[in-house]
Coordinates of C-alpha atoms in Angstrom, one line a residue:
Chain A
M15 CA 8.1 12.9 -2.7
A16 CA 9.1 13.0 1.0
L17 CA 8.4 9.9 2.9
L18 CA 5.3 10.2 5.2
F19 CA 5.8 7.1 7.4
A20 CA 8.2 4.2 7.8
L21 CA 8.1 1.0 9.8
V22 CA 11.0 -1.4 10.5
I23 CA 10.0 -5.0 10.6
D24 CA 11.7 -7.6 12.7
P25 CA 11.4 -10.5 10.3
A26 CA 9.5 -13.5 11.6
A27 CA 10.1 -17.1 10.7
S28 CA 8.1 -17.9 7.5
D29 CA 6.0 -20.5 9.3
D30 CA 5.2 -18.5 12.4
P31 CA 1.4 -18.9 12.5
R32 CA 0.5 -15.8 14.5
S33 CA -2.1 -13.5 13.1
D34 CA -0.9 -10.5 15.0
F35 CA 2.6 -9.3 14.3
A36 CA 2.2 -5.8 15.7
D37 CA 5.0 -6.3 18.3
T38 CA 7.4 -7.0 15.4
F39 CA 6.9 -3.5 13.9
R40 CA 8.8 -0.4 15.0
V41 CA 7.7 3.0 13.7
I42 CA 10.6 5.2 12.7
D43 CA 11.1 8.7 11.5
P44 CA 11.5 8.2 7.8
S45 CA 13.9 11.0 7.4
A46 CA 16.1 10.1 10.4
P47 CA 19.1 7.6 10.2
A48 CA 17.7 4.1 10.5
L49 CA 20.1 1.8 8.7
S50 CA 23.7 1.1 9.4
V51 CA 26.4 1.4 6.8
G52 CA 26.9 -2.4 7.1
E53 CA 23.6 -3.0 5.4
L54 CA 23.9 -5.3 2.4
S55 CA 21.0 -3.5 0.7
T56 CA 23.2 -0.4 0.6
Q57 CA 26.6 -2.0 0.0
R58 CA 25.5 -4.4 -2.7
G59 CA 21.8 -3.8 -3.7
D60 CA 21.4 -7.2 -2.1
G61 CA 17.7 -7.5 -1.4
I62 CA 14.3 -7.3 -3.0
F63 CA 11.4 -4.8 -3.0
E64 CA 7.8 -4.1 -4.1
S65 CA 6.0 -0.8 -4.7
I66 CA 2.2 -1.0 -4.0
G67 CA -0.1 1.8 -5.2
V68 CA -2.5 3.3 -2.7
V69 CA -5.7 5.1 -3.7
D70 CA -7.7 6.9 -1.0
G71 CA -6.0 4.9 1.7
H72 CA -6.6 1.5 0.0
A73 CA -3.5 -0.6 -0.8
Q74 CA -4.0 -2.0 -4.3
E75 CA -3.4 -5.7 -5.2
T76 CA -1.6 -6.4 -2.0
E77 CA -1.7 -10.2 -2.5
A78 CA -0.2 -10.0 -5.9
H79 CA 2.7 -7.9 -4.6
L80 CA 3.2 -10.2 -1.6
E81 CA 3.3 -13.2 -3.9
R82 CA 5.9 -11.6 -6.1
L83 CA 7.9 -10.6 -3.0
A84 CA 8.0 -14.3 -2.1
H85 CA 8.9 -15.2 -5.6
S86 CA 11.8 -12.8 -5.7
A87 CA 13.0 -14.1 -2.3
R88 CA 13.1 -17.6 -3.7
I89 CA 15.1 -16.5 -6.7
C90 CA 17.6 -14.6 -4.5
D91 CA 18.0 -17.4 -1.9
L92 CA 16.5 -15.1 0.8
T93 CA 14.6 -16.5 3.8
A94 CA 11.0 -16.8 2.7
P95 CA 9.0 -13.8 4.0
N96 CA 6.2 -14.5 6.4
L97 CA 3.4 -13.1 4.2
T98 CA 0.9 -12.8 7.1
Q99 CA 3.4 -10.5 8.8
W100 CA 4.0 -8.5 5.7
R101 CA 0.3 -8.2 5.0
A102 CA -0.2 -6.8 8.5
A103 CA 2.6 -4.3 7.9
V104 CA 1.0 -3.2 4.6
Q105 CA -2.3 -2.6 6.5
V106 CA -0.5 -0.5 9.1
A107 CA 1.3 1.4 6.4
A108 CA -1.9 2.1 4.5
Q109 CA -3.3 3.8 7.5
H110 CA -0.5 6.4 7.1
A111 CA -1.0 6.9 3.4
P112 CA -2.9 10.0 2.2
R113 CA -6.7 9.5 3.0
H114 CA -7.5 11.1 -0.4
G115 CA -5.5 10.8 -3.5
E116 CA -2.7 8.5 -4.4
G117 CA 0.2 7.1 -2.5
V118 CA 2.8 4.4 -2.6
I119 CA 3.8 1.8 -0.1
K120 CA 7.3 0.3 -0.6
L121 CA 8.3 -3.0 0.9
I122 CA 12.0 -3.8 1.2
L123 CA 13.6 -7.0 2.3
S124 CA 17.4 -6.8 2.5
R125 CA 19.8 -9.7 3.2
G126 CA 20.7 -7.8 6.3
V127 CA 23.8 -6.4 7.9
E128 CA 27.0 -8.0 6.5
H129 CA 27.8 -11.1 8.7
G130 CA 24.7 -10.3 10.7
P131 CA 22.2 -12.8 12.0
A132 CA 19.1 -11.9 10.0
P133 CA 17.5 -10.1 7.1
T134 CA 16.5 -6.4 7.5
A135 CA 13.0 -5.4 6.4
W136 CA 11.1 -2.2 6.3
V137 CA 8.1 -0.5 4.8
T138 CA 7.8 3.1 3.7
V139 CA 4.8 5.3 2.7
A140 CA 4.9 8.4 0.4
A141 CA 2.4 10.5 -1.5
A142 CA 2.5 9.6 -5.1
P143 CA 3.7 12.2 -7.7
D144 CA 0.9 13.7 -9.8
N145 CA 0.7 11.4 -12.8
T146 CA -2.4 13.0 -14.4
A147 CA -0.4 14.5 -17.3
V148 CA 1.3 11.3 -18.4
R149 CA -1.9 9.3 -18.1
E150 CA -3.7 11.8 -20.3
H151 CA -1.0 13.0 -22.7
G152 CA 1.2 9.9 -22.8
I153 CA 4.9 9.2 -23.0
R154 CA 7.5 8.8 -25.7
V155 CA 9.7 5.7 -25.4
V156 CA 12.8 4.4 -27.0
T157 CA 13.9 0.8 -27.2
L158 CA 17.1 -0.1 -25.5
D159 CA 19.1 -3.3 -25.7
R160 CA 19.0 -5.2 -22.4
G161 CA 22.0 -7.1 -23.5
Y162 CA 20.5 -10.6 -23.0
G163 CA 19.1 -13.1 -25.4
I164 CA 15.5 -14.2 -25.1
D165 CA 16.7 -17.6 -23.8
T166 CA 19.2 -16.3 -21.3
P167 CA 17.0 -16.2 -18.2
A168 CA 16.2 -19.9 -18.4
K169 CA 19.9 -20.7 -18.9
A170 CA 21.4 -18.5 -16.2
P171 CA 19.1 -18.1 -13.2
W172 CA 22.0 -16.5 -11.2
L173 CA 21.4 -13.4 -13.3
L174 CA 18.2 -13.0 -11.1
L175 CA 16.3 -11.8 -14.1
G176 CA 12.8 -12.6 -12.8
A177 CA 13.4 -11.1 -9.4
K178 CA 12.6 -7.5 -8.3
T179 CA 16.0 -6.9 -6.7
L180 CA 17.4 -3.7 -5.2
S181 CA 20.1 -3.8 -7.8
Y182 CA 18.3 -1.3 -10.0
A183 CA 21.2 0.9 -11.2
V184 CA 20.8 -0.3 -14.8
N185 CA 17.0 0.4 -14.7
M186 CA 17.7 4.0 -13.6
A187 CA 20.5 4.4 -16.2
A188 CA 18.2 3.3 -19.0
I189 CA 15.6 5.9 -18.0
R190 CA 18.4 8.6 -18.1
E191 CA 19.5 7.3 -21.5
A192 CA 15.9 7.6 -22.7
K193 CA 15.7 11.2 -21.5
R194 CA 19.0 12.0 -23.2
R195 CA 17.4 10.8 -26.4
G196 CA 14.4 13.1 -25.9
A197 CA 12.0 10.5 -24.7
D198 CA 10.3 9.9 -21.3
D199 CA 11.0 6.2 -20.8
A200 CA 12.6 3.1 -22.2
V201 CA 11.4 -0.3 -23.4
F202 CA 14.1 -3.0 -23.0
V203 CA 14.6 -5.4 -25.9
T204 CA 16.7 -8.5 -26.0
S205 CA 19.9 -8.6 -28.0
D206 CA 18.2 -11.0 -30.4
G207 CA 15.3 -8.7 -31.1
F208 CA 12.4 -9.5 -28.7
V209 CA 10.5 -7.0 -26.7
L210 CA 10.7 -7.2 -22.9
E211 CA 9.5 -4.5 -20.4
A212 CA 10.2 -1.0 -19.3
P213 CA 12.7 -0.4 -16.5
T214 CA 9.9 0.1 -14.0
A215 CA 6.7 -0.9 -15.9
S216 CA 5.1 -3.6 -18.1
L217 CA 4.4 -3.1 -21.8
I218 CA 1.0 -3.8 -23.2
L219 CA 0.3 -3.7 -26.9
R220 CA -3.1 -3.9 -28.8
I221 CA -2.6 -5.7 -32.0
D222 CA -5.6 -6.5 -34.2
G223 CA -7.9 -5.9 -31.2
R224 CA -6.1 -8.3 -28.9
F225 CA -4.1 -7.1 -25.9
V226 CA -0.8 -8.8 -25.6
T227 CA 2.2 -8.5 -23.3
P228 CA 5.7 -10.1 -23.5
A229 CA 5.6 -13.5 -21.8
P230 CA 7.1 -13.4 -18.2
N231 CA 9.5 -16.2 -19.2
G232 CA 11.9 -15.5 -16.4
G233 CA 13.5 -12.5 -18.0
I234 CA 10.9 -10.0 -17.0
L235 CA 8.8 -9.4 -14.0
H236 CA 5.2 -10.5 -14.0
G237 CA 3.6 -7.1 -13.7
T238 CA 0.9 -6.9 -11.0
T239 CA -0.8 -4.0 -12.8
Q240 CA -0.7 -5.9 -16.1
L241 CA -2.2 -8.9 -14.4
S242 CA -5.0 -6.9 -12.9
L243 CA -5.7 -5.0 -16.1
F244 CA -5.8 -8.2 -18.2
A245 CA -8.3 -9.7 -15.7
H246 CA -10.4 -6.6 -16.1
L247 CA -10.1 -6.7 -19.9
E248 CA -11.2 -10.4 -20.0
E249 CA -14.2 -9.5 -17.8
E250 CA -15.1 -6.8 -20.3
G251 CA -15.0 -9.4 -23.1
H252 CA -11.6 -8.6 -24.6
D253 CA -9.0 -11.1 -25.7
T254 CA -5.7 -11.0 -23.9
G255 CA -2.6 -13.1 -24.0
Y256 CA 1.2 -13.5 -23.4
A257 CA 3.5 -13.8 -26.4
T258 CA 7.1 -13.8 -27.4
L259 CA 7.0 -10.5 -29.3
P260 CA 9.6 -9.6 -31.9
L261 CA 10.5 -6.0 -32.4
S262 CA 8.3 -6.0 -35.5
A263 CA 5.3 -6.2 -33.2
L264 CA 5.9 -2.6 -32.2
A265 CA 5.3 -1.4 -35.7
E266 CA 2.0 -3.4 -35.9
T267 CA 0.5 -2.1 -32.6
D268 CA -2.5 0.2 -32.9
A269 CA -2.2 1.3 -29.3
A270 CA 0.4 0.7 -26.5
W271 CA 0.8 1.4 -22.8
L272 CA 3.3 1.2 -20.1
V273 CA 1.5 0.0 -16.9
S274 CA 2.8 0.0 -13.3
S275 CA 1.5 0.3 -9.8
V276 CA 1.9 4.0 -9.2
R277 CA 1.9 5.7 -12.7
L278 CA -0.8 3.2 -13.7
A279 CA -1.6 3.2 -17.5
A280 CA 0.5 5.6 -19.5
P281 CA -0.3 5.6 -23.2
I282 CA 2.7 5.4 -25.5
T283 CA 2.7 8.2 -28.1
A284 CA 5.9 7.3 -29.9
I285 CA 8.4 4.5 -30.1
D286 CA 11.9 5.4 -31.3
G287 CA 10.4 8.6 -32.8
V288 CA 7.7 6.8 -34.7
E289 CA 4.2 7.9 -33.6
V290 CA 1.8 5.4 -32.1
P291 CA -1.9 6.0 -32.2
V292 CA -3.4 6.8 -28.8
D293 CA -6.9 5.5 -27.7
A294 CA -7.7 8.2 -25.2
E295 CA -11.1 6.9 -24.2
L296 CA -9.8 3.4 -23.6
T297 CA -6.8 4.7 -21.7
A298 CA -9.1 6.8 -19.5
S299 CA -11.2 3.7 -18.8
F300 CA -8.0 1.8 -17.9
N301 CA -7.1 4.4 -15.3
R302 CA -10.6 4.6 -13.9
Y303 CA -10.4 0.9 -13.3
L304 CA -6.9 1.1 -11.9
L305 CA -7.9 3.9 -9.5
S306 CA -10.9 1.9 -8.2
P307 CA -10.3 -0.3 -5.1
R308 CA -8.6 -3.5 -6.2
D309 CA -7.7 -6.6 -4.3
Chain B
M6 CA 34.1 -8.8 9.9
A7 CA 32.6 -6.1 12.1
L8 CA 33.3 -2.6 11.0
L9 CA 36.0 -0.9 13.0
F10 CA 35.3 2.7 11.9
A11 CA 33.1 4.8 9.6
L12 CA 33.1 8.3 8.3
V13 CA 30.4 10.1 6.6
I14 CA 31.6 12.6 3.9
D15 CA 29.8 15.8 3.0
P16 CA 30.6 15.7 -0.7
A17 CA 32.5 18.7 -1.9
A18 CA 32.3 20.2 -5.4
S19 CA 34.7 18.4 -7.6
D20 CA 36.7 21.5 -8.3
D21 CA 36.9 22.7 -4.7
P22 CA 40.7 23.3 -4.5
R23 CA 41.2 23.0 -0.8
S24 CA 43.8 20.6 0.5
D25 CA 42.2 20.1 3.9
F26 CA 38.7 18.7 3.9
A27 CA 38.7 17.5 7.6
D28 CA 35.6 19.7 8.3
T29 CA 33.6 17.7 5.8
F30 CA 34.1 14.4 7.6
R31 CA 31.9 13.2 10.4
V32 CA 32.9 10.1 12.4
I33 CA 30.0 7.8 13.1
D34 CA 29.5 4.6 15.1
P35 CA 29.7 2.0 12.3
S36 CA 27.1 -0.3 13.9
A37 CA 24.6 2.5 14.7
P38 CA 21.9 3.8 12.3
A39 CA 23.4 6.2 9.9
L40 CA 21.4 6.1 6.7
S41 CA 17.8 7.0 6.1
V42 CA 15.4 4.5 4.4
G43 CA 15.1 7.1 1.6
E44 CA 18.7 6.4 0.5
L45 CA 19.0 5.4 -3.2
S46 CA 21.9 3.2 -2.4
T47 CA 19.6 1.0 -0.4
Q48 CA 16.4 1.4 -2.5
R49 CA 18.0 0.8 -5.9
G50 CA 21.7 0.0 -5.5
D51 CA 22.2 3.4 -7.1
G52 CA 25.8 4.3 -6.4
I53 CA 29.3 3.1 -6.8
F54 CA 32.1 1.8 -4.5
E55 CA 35.7 0.7 -4.1
S56 CA 37.4 -1.7 -1.7
I57 CA 41.0 -0.8 -0.8
G58 CA 43.2 -3.3 0.8
V59 CA 45.2 -2.2 3.9
V60 CA 48.4 -3.8 5.1
D61 CA 49.9 -2.8 8.4
G62 CA 48.0 0.4 8.3
H63 CA 49.0 1.3 4.7
A64 CA 46.2 1.8 2.2
Q65 CA 47.3 0.0 -1.0
E66 CA 47.1 1.6 -4.5
T67 CA 44.9 4.4 -3.3
E68 CA 45.3 6.4 -6.5
A69 CA 44.2 3.5 -8.8
H70 CA 41.1 3.1 -6.7
L71 CA 40.3 6.8 -6.7
E72 CA 40.7 6.9 -10.5
R73 CA 38.3 4.0 -10.8
L74 CA 35.8 5.7 -8.5
A75 CA 35.9 8.7 -10.8
H76 CA 35.5 6.4 -13.8
S77 CA 32.5 4.7 -12.3
A78 CA 31.0 8.1 -11.5
R79 CA 31.3 9.2 -15.1
I80 CA 29.6 6.0 -16.4
C81 CA 26.8 6.4 -13.8
D82 CA 26.2 10.1 -14.4
L83 CA 27.1 10.9 -10.8
T84 CA 28.7 14.2 -9.8
A85 CA 32.4 13.8 -10.2
P86 CA 34.0 13.0 -6.8
N87 CA 36.6 15.5 -5.5
L88 CA 39.5 13.1 -5.4
T89 CA 41.5 15.3 -3.0
Q90 CA 38.7 15.0 -0.5
W91 CA 38.4 11.3 -1.0
R92 CA 42.2 10.9 -0.7
A93 CA 42.1 12.7 2.6
A94 CA 39.2 10.5 3.8
V95 CA 41.2 7.4 2.9
Q96 CA 44.1 8.7 5.0
V97 CA 41.9 9.2 8.0
A98 CA 40.3 5.8 7.5
A99 CA 43.8 4.1 7.3
Q100 CA 44.6 5.5 10.7
H101 CA 41.7 3.4 12.1
A102 CA 42.7 0.2 10.3
P103 CA 44.5 -2.5 12.2
R104 CA 48.2 -1.4 12.8
H105 CA 49.3 -4.9 12.1
G106 CA 47.8 -7.3 9.6
E107 CA 45.3 -6.7 6.9
G108 CA 42.2 -4.6 6.6
V109 CA 39.8 -3.1 4.1
I110 CA 38.7 0.4 3.5
K111 CA 35.5 0.7 1.6
L112 CA 34.5 3.9 -0.3
I113 CA 30.8 4.4 -1.1
L114 CA 29.3 7.2 -3.2
S115 CA 25.5 7.0 -3.4
R116 CA 23.2 9.1 -5.6
G117 CA 21.8 10.3 -2.2
V118 CA 18.4 10.4 -0.7
E119 CA 15.6 10.2 -3.2
H120 CA 14.6 13.7 -4.3
G121 CA 17.4 15.0 -2.1
P122 CA 19.8 17.7 -2.9
A123 CA 23.1 15.9 -3.0
P124 CA 24.9 12.5 -3.1
T125 CA 25.7 10.6 0.1
A126 CA 29.2 9.4 0.7
W127 CA 30.9 7.4 3.4
V128 CA 34.0 5.3 4.1
T129 CA 34.2 2.2 6.3
V130 CA 37.1 0.3 7.8
A131 CA 37.1 -3.4 8.8
A132 CA 39.7 -6.0 9.6
A133 CA 40.1 -8.3 6.6
P134 CA 39.2 -12.0 6.9
D135 CA 42.1 -14.4 7.1
N136 CA 42.9 -15.3 3.5
T137 CA 46.0 -17.3 4.2
A138 CA 44.4 -20.7 3.3
V139 CA 43.0 -19.6 -0.1
R140 CA 46.3 -17.9 -1.0
E141 CA 48.2 -21.1 -0.2
H142 CA 45.7 -23.9 -1.1
G143 CA 43.8 -22.1 -3.9
I144 CA 40.2 -22.1 -5.0
R145 CA 38.0 -24.1 -7.3
V146 CA 36.0 -22.1 -9.8
V147 CA 33.2 -22.7 -12.2
T148 CA 32.4 -20.7 -15.4
L149 CA 29.0 -19.0 -15.4
D150 CA 27.3 -17.2 -18.3
R151 CA 27.2 -13.5 -17.7
G152 CA 24.4 -13.3 -20.3
Y153 CA 26.0 -10.7 -22.5
G154 CA 27.9 -10.9 -25.8
I155 CA 31.5 -9.7 -25.9
D156 CA 30.4 -6.7 -28.0
T157 CA 27.4 -5.7 -25.7
P158 CA 29.3 -3.2 -23.4
A159 CA 30.3 -1.0 -26.3
K160 CA 26.8 -1.1 -27.8
A161 CA 24.8 -0.6 -24.6
P162 CA 26.6 1.8 -22.1
W163 CA 23.3 2.1 -20.1
L164 CA 24.1 -1.5 -18.8
L165 CA 26.9 0.2 -16.8
L166 CA 29.1 -2.8 -17.4
G167 CA 32.4 -1.0 -16.7
A168 CA 31.3 0.7 -13.5
K169 CA 31.7 -0.7 -10.0
T170 CA 28.1 -0.1 -9.0
L171 CA 26.3 -1.0 -5.7
S172 CA 24.0 -3.2 -7.8
Y173 CA 25.9 -6.3 -6.9
A174 CA 23.1 -8.8 -6.4
V175 CA 24.1 -10.8 -9.5
N176 CA 27.7 -10.9 -8.4
M177 CA 26.6 -12.3 -5.0
A178 CA 24.2 -14.8 -6.7
A179 CA 27.0 -16.1 -9.0
I180 CA 29.1 -16.9 -5.9
R181 CA 26.2 -18.7 -4.3
E182 CA 25.7 -20.7 -7.5
A183 CA 29.4 -21.6 -7.6
K184 CA 29.2 -22.9 -4.0
R185 CA 26.1 -24.9 -4.9
R186 CA 28.3 -26.6 -7.6
G187 CA 30.9 -27.4 -5.0
A188 CA 33.3 -24.7 -6.1
D189 CA 34.6 -21.6 -4.2
D190 CA 34.1 -18.9 -6.8
A191 CA 32.9 -18.2 -10.3
V192 CA 34.4 -16.9 -13.6
F193 CA 31.9 -15.0 -15.7
V194 CA 32.0 -15.8 -19.5
T195 CA 30.1 -14.1 -22.3
S196 CA 27.2 -15.8 -24.0
D197 CA 29.4 -16.0 -27.1
G198 CA 32.2 -17.8 -25.3
F199 CA 34.8 -15.3 -24.1
V200 CA 36.3 -15.1 -20.6
L201 CA 35.5 -12.1 -18.5
E202 CA 36.2 -11.8 -14.7
A203 CA 35.1 -13.2 -11.4
P204 CA 32.3 -11.6 -9.5
T205 CA 34.7 -9.8 -7.2
A206 CA 38.1 -10.4 -8.7
S207 CA 40.2 -10.3 -12.0
L208 CA 41.3 -13.4 -13.8
I209 CA 45.0 -13.8 -14.7
L210 CA 46.2 -16.8 -16.8
R211 CA 49.7 -17.9 -17.6
I212 CA 49.8 -19.3 -21.1
D213 CA 53.2 -20.3 -22.7
G214 CA 55.0 -18.2 -20.1
R215 CA 53.0 -15.1 -20.8
F216 CA 50.6 -13.5 -18.3
V217 CA 47.3 -12.5 -19.8
T218 CA 44.0 -11.1 -18.5
P219 CA 40.8 -10.4 -20.4
A220 CA 40.8 -6.9 -22.0
P221 CA 38.8 -4.4 -20.0
N222 CA 36.8 -3.5 -23.0
G223 CA 34.0 -1.9 -21.0
G224 CA 32.4 -5.2 -20.0
I225 CA 34.7 -5.8 -17.0
L226 CA 36.3 -3.7 -14.4
H227 CA 40.0 -2.8 -14.8
G228 CA 41.4 -4.6 -11.8
T229 CA 43.6 -2.5 -9.6
T230 CA 45.4 -5.6 -8.2
Q231 CA 45.8 -7.0 -11.7
L232 CA 47.3 -3.6 -12.9
S233 CA 49.7 -3.6 -9.9
L234 CA 50.7 -7.2 -10.4
F235 CA 51.3 -6.7 -14.2
A236 CA 53.5 -3.7 -13.5
H237 CA 55.5 -5.9 -11.0
L238 CA 55.7 -8.8 -13.5
E239 CA 57.0 -6.5 -16.2
E240 CA 59.6 -5.2 -13.8
E241 CA 60.7 -8.7 -13.1
G242 CA 61.1 -9.3 -16.9
H243 CA 57.9 -11.1 -17.6
D244 CA 55.7 -10.6 -20.6
T245 CA 52.1 -9.5 -19.8
G246 CA 49.2 -8.4 -21.9
Y247 CA 45.5 -7.9 -22.4
A248 CA 43.6 -10.2 -24.8
T249 CA 40.1 -11.2 -25.9
L250 CA 40.3 -14.7 -24.5
P251 CA 38.0 -17.5 -25.7
L252 CA 36.9 -20.2 -23.3
S253 CA 39.5 -22.5 -24.9
A254 CA 42.2 -20.4 -23.3
L255 CA 41.2 -21.9 -20.0
A256 CA 42.2 -25.3 -21.2
E257 CA 45.6 -24.0 -22.3
T258 CA 46.5 -22.2 -19.1
D259 CA 49.4 -23.7 -17.2
A260 CA 48.6 -21.6 -14.1
A261 CA 45.7 -19.2 -13.2
W262 CA 44.8 -16.8 -10.4
L263 CA 41.9 -14.7 -9.2
V264 CA 43.4 -11.4 -7.9
S265 CA 41.6 -8.7 -5.9
S266 CA 42.3 -6.0 -3.4
V267 CA 41.7 -8.0 -0.2
R268 CA 42.0 -11.7 -1.0
L269 CA 45.0 -10.8 -3.2
A270 CA 46.3 -13.7 -5.4
A271 CA 44.3 -16.9 -5.0
P272 CA 45.6 -19.7 -7.3
I273 CA 43.0 -21.5 -9.2
T274 CA 43.2 -25.3 -8.7
A275 CA 40.3 -26.4 -10.9
I276 CA 38.0 -24.9 -13.5
D277 CA 34.7 -26.6 -14.0
G278 CA 36.1 -29.7 -12.3
V279 CA 39.2 -29.9 -14.5
E280 CA 42.4 -29.5 -12.5
V281 CA 44.7 -26.6 -13.2
P282 CA 48.4 -26.8 -12.2
V283 CA 49.4 -24.5 -9.3
D284 CA 52.7 -22.7 -9.2
A285 CA 53.0 -22.5 -5.4
E286 CA 56.3 -20.6 -5.4
L287 CA 55.2 -18.0 -7.9
T288 CA 51.9 -17.5 -6.1
A289 CA 53.8 -17.0 -2.8
S290 CA 55.9 -14.4 -4.5
F291 CA 52.8 -12.6 -5.9
N292 CA 51.3 -12.4 -2.4
R293 CA 54.6 -11.2 -0.9
Y294 CA 54.6 -8.4 -3.4
L295 CA 50.9 -7.7 -2.9
L296 CA 51.4 -7.5 0.8
S297 CA 54.3 -5.0 0.5
P298 CA 53.5 -1.3 0.7
R299 CA 52.2 -0.3 -2.8
D300 CA 51.2 3.2 -4.1

């Protein structure tokens, strides 16, 4: 989808207490040149990002995304983002999202221009693709080895495994590999046989009536949509939890979803060619909830 | 170092047989905005690159870099670059490198603007930093777990381990971790105890008079500088080879270097705090060779 709006942010000190940062925003033409070739985001994928879903002009779960942006910045030794400033930028961006229907606001914080004085930061807005079909008819996934052991993230923080970095080439390659295999998406697994996450989504399984997701032990992102959905499920009286899930859990699941900020809840219809039952009614209720205004 | 020159390339079909591609190059101001925020290089580190050393205006080992660019493109499912076009771009770039002393030409091939019709490609030129001190006095390195097993690259090509992608955030994080530990650079090792490469350089060890480097079995890049130096060493009557090197090889080495296109040969003075002998005379001869015109 073509970008509808973009805003370059002059990053403020993280302890700048102002409430109004409007003078630090500069609206740009999203299709015009805006970044120099010296940008470290473009030279080395050296930066972090967030994608926020927008429904009827409302940015969903902004706080959870801002917290994760700050978390990624810590892991990557980036200057802490001033969340008041970013919150204000999200509000401006939301005003330029489609008034009706779905959109996506993307936040990017780059280490800046090489040898430059400061990070570079910007926000973009686009209409979301139409995800109705995948929400209703589901997706086929294949498991792909992420190459790491389950204990690697704790031992090797320089691998940045818990950060949402701009270095996403592997995530994109995994989706291409899934398509080559006749599937729609991938589920990463560790080299020692534990289930992780999808390249751009969290995995939720229902096993014996309980909703479980792989524990965000540093190796995977803590999904904002998964968090929101689990809170909703708890309110509805369901049992939810985090677990270290072996591959065998995939055979035991009686329903499974990939959930993310823009595609929302996509039911999994098959894993590595083995069919998975779909709970169409529950999936529809998930997406109704996820499409309702959430903060 | 500030960029001296930049050229945007309109990518040609890989089988376009022209010899002159000058009309596909557009000189840009390297510090001015040139890329849109929709660029996939910047959004997802989705692209590949090469860094070519330049000495007194001569681009070193251009063919080896072009071949590796094509190799990376294959791994990443990018359209094959037209190497005649890229070769011509390197020649133009070299004319804008410093006439005397050292420079660096960087080639970048991005998947393009999201949902756009074509890849984006550009070339930059900068003066190289002064590496005299590290070439003479050497560097201290620490070993860091790369998280993978030695057999992972062959099993999981979607991890893109043999490609020089723009997703370099981990490489940069490893160098920061090395500096936190009081060293200058890192040497990646596999989770099962084999030696790989540095985040931006190849490792060469001299063991019992033989020069060895970890085999480029898909998990590491085939270093252009290592290749060039091995050819030189063979001509000088030395024995060289590729090997699967366990960590214990580091304790047996009687000299070690990190070699790369711009820093050239940096002797290693210590690995994880254990001193390594430096052969100053041989290192100086390496750098004299690497600073001579090479094709």
